[in-house]
Coordinates of C-alpha atoms in Angstrom, one line a residue:
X10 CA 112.8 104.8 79.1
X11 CA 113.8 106.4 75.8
X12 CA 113.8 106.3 72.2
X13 CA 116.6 106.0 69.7
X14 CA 117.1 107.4 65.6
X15 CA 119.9 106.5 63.9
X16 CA 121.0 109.9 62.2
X17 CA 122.9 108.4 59.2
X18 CA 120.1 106.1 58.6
X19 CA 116.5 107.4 60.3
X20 CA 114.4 104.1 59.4
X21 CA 116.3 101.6 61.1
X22 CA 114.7 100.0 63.5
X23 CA 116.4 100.8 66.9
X24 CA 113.9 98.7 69.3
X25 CA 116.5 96.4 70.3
X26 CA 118.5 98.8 71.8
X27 CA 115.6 100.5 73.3
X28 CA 114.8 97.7 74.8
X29 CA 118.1 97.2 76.2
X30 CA 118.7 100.3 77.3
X31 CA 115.2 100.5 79.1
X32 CA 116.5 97.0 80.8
X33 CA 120.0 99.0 82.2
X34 CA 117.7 101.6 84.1
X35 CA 114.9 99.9 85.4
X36 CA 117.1 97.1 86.9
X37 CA 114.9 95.5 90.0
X38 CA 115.0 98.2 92.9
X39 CA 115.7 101.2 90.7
X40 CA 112.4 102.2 91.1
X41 CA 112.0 102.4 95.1
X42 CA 115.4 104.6 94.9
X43 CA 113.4 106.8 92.2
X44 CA 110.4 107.2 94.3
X45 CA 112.4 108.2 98.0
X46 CA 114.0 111.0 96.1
X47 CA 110.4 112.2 94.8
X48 CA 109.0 112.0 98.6
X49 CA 112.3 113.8 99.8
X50 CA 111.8 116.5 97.1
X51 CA 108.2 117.1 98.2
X52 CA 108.7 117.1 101.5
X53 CA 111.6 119.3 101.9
X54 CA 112.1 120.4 98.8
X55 CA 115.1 118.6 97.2
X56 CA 115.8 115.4 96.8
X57 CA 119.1 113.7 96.1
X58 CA 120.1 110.7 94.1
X59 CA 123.8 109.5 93.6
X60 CA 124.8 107.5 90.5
X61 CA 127.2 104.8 91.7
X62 CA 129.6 102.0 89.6
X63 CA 128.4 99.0 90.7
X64 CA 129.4 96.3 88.4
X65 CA 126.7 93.7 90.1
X66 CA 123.6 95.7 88.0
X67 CA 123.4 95.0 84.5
X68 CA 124.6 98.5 83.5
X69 CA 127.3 98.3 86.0
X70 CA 125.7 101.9 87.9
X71 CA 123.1 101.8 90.5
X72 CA 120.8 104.5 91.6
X73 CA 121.2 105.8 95.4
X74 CA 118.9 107.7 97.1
X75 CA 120.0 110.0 100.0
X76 CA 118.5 111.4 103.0
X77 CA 118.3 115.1 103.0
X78 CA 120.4 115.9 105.7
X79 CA 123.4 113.5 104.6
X80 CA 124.1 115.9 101.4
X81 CA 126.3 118.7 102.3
X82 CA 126.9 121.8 100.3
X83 CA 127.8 125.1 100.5
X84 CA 125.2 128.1 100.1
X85 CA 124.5 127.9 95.9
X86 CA 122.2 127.6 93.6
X87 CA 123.8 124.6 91.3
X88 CA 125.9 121.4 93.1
X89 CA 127.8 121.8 89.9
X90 CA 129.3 125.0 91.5
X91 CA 130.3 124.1 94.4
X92 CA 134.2 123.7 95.6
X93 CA 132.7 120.3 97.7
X94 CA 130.2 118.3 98.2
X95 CA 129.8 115.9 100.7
X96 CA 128.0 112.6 101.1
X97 CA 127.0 111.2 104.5
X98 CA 126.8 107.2 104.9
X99 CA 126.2 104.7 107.5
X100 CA 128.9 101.8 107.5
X101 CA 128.2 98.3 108.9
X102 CA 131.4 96.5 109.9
X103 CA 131.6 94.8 106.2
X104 CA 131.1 97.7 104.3
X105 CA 133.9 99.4 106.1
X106 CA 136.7 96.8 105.2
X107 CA 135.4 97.2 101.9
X108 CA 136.9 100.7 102.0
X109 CA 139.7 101.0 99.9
X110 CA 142.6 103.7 99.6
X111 CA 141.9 104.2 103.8
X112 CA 144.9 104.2 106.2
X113 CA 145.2 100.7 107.8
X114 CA 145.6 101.9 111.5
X115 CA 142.6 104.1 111.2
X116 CA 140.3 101.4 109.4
X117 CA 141.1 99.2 112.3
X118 CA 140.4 101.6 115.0
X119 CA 136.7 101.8 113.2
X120 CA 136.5 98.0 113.0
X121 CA 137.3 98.0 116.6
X122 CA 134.1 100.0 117.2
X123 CA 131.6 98.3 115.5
X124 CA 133.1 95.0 117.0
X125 CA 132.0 96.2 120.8
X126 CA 128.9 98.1 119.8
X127 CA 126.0 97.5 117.3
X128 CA 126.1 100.5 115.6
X129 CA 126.7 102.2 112.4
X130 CA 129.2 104.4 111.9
X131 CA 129.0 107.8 109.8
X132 CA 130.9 108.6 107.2
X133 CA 130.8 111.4 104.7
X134 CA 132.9 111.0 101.3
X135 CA 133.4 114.9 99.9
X136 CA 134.1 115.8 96.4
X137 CA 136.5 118.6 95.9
X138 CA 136.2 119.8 92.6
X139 CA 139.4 120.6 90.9
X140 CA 140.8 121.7 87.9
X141 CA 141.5 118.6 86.1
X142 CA 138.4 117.1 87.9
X143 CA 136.7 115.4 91.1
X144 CA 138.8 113.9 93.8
X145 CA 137.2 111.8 96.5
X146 CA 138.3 112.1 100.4
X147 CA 136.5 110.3 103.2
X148 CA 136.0 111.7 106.6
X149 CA 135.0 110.4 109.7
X150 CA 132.4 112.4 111.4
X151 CA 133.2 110.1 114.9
X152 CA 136.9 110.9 115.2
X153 CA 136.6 114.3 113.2
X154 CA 139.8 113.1 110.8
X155 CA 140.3 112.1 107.3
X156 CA 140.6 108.4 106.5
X157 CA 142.8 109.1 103.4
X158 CA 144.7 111.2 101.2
X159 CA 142.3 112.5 98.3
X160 CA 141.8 110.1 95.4
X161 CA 140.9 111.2 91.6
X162 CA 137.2 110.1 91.2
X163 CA 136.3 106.9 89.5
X164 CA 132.7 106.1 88.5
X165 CA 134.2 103.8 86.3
X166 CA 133.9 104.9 83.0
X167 CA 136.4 107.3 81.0
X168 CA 136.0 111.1 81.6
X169 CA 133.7 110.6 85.0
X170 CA 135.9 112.2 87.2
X171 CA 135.0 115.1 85.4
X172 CA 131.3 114.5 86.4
X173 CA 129.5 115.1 89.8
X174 CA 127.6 111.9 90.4
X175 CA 125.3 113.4 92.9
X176 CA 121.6 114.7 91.2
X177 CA 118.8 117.1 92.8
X178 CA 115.1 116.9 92.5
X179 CA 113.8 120.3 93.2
X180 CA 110.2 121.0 93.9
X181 CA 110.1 124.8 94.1
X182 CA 111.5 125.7 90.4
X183 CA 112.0 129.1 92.0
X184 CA 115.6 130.5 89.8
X185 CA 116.3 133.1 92.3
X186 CA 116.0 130.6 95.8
X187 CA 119.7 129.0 96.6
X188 CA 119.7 125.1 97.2
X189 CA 119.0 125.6 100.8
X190 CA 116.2 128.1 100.6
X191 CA 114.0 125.4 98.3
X192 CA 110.8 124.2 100.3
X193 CA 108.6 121.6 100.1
X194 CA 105.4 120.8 101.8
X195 CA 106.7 120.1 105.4
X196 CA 106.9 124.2 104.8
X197 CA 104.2 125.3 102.7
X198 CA 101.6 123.6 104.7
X199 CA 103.0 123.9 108.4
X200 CA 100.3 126.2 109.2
X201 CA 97.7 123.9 107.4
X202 CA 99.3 120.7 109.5
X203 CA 98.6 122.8 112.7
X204 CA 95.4 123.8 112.2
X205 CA 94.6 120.0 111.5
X206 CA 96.1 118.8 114.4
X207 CA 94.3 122.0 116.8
X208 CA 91.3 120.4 115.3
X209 CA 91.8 116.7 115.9
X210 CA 93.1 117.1 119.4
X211 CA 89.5 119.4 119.9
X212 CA 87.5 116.7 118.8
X213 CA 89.7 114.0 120.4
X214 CA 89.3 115.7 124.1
X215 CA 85.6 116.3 123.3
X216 CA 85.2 112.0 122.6
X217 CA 86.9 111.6 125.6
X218 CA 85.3 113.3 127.9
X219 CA 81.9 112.3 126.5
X220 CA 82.5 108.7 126.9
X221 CA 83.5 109.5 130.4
X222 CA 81.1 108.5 133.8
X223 CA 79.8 111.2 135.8
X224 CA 77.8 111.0 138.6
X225 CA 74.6 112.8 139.4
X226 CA 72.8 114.1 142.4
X227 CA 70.7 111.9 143.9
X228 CA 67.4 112.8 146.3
X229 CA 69.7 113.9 149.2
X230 CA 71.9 116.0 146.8
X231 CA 74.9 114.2 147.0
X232 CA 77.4 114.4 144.3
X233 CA 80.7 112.6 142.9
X234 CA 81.5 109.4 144.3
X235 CA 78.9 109.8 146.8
X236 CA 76.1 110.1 144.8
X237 CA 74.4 106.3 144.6

């Protein structure tokens, strides 16, 4: 994954930590989190990936992919600029009482809910960037109300609350285009998709109605279900 020099001393052999370091980021499943934000990039033209603590993964981060509609961001060009970014998530009933920081009464009204119905529950966590760095809020997009009072970001490390954890793929390295204007080949080759479908279908209806019986007159010129 990369290569290391030791400035004070270039010919020491740094493989070891290569090595290691190669071990951190390609823990099992990084890859398939790699490769959905390369298919959301291509087909929509970004792609998002969220570096998370997770102290189960030998680096104690893990990768995580999100869908393109479950990033939220105002009209930029860089997520670096903007005042807050927001995260949509899906919660299962144990990932919810997992949730820490959240107001008691309103954590049990959302247990409630996933105890009657087998559902998942969305939940966006936005990043307000502030002077002295991130702080974390969650929202509940059923109830329209905020779980808990903002928190200062912890990716567990020192200094990452001065750090946005969320990353963009871009596949139209257009400058001038703002985050939402980027497209990908859902766009690009709409007009390409229909003709291909217009085709299809033509050929499909033409099979069908080939391999279709008719009848034919017979010597008293009867047609349709008549004709013998």
């Amino acid at each position: 994954v990369a290569l290391f020099n030791d400035l004070i001393d270039p010919g020491k052999n740094c493989v070891a930590m290569e090595n290691f370091f190669t071990q951190v980021f390609r823990y099992p499943g990084a890859i398939q989190q790699f490769m959905k934000c390369v298919d959301s990039a291509q087909l929509h033209g970004l792609g998002f990936i969220e570096i998370r603590y997770d102290i189960t993964k030998p680096g104690t981060f893990a990768f995580v992919t999100h869908a393109y509609d479950d990033v939220l961001y105002p009209r930029i060009s860089s997520l670096n600029d903007a005042y807050a970014v927001g995260i949509r998530e899906y919660y299962t009933y144990t990932k919810i009482k997992k949730l820490k920081g959240v107001d008691e009464t309103k954590k049990d009204r959302l247990l409630k809910l996933l105890e009657n119905e087998d559902k998942l529950l969305p939940i966006t966590k936005i990043f307000f960037n502030h002077d002295d760095g991130y702080y974390v809020v969650h929202w509940d997009d059923t109830s329209k109300d905020f779980l808990d009072a903002p928190q200062k970001f912890d990716n567990g490390f020192p200094g990452s609350e001065l750090e946005l954890p969320i990353f963009n793929l871009i596949y139209d390295q257009d400058d001038e285009k703002l985050l939402d204007e980027k497209r990908g080949r859902a766009y690009y080759d709409e007009a390409a998709q229909r003709a291909a479908t217009v085709m299809i279908s033509s050929v499909t209806e033409k099979w069908f109605k080939s391999s279709a019986v008719y009848g034919s007159l017979d010597e008293q010129g009867k047609l349709g279900s008549e004709a013998k």
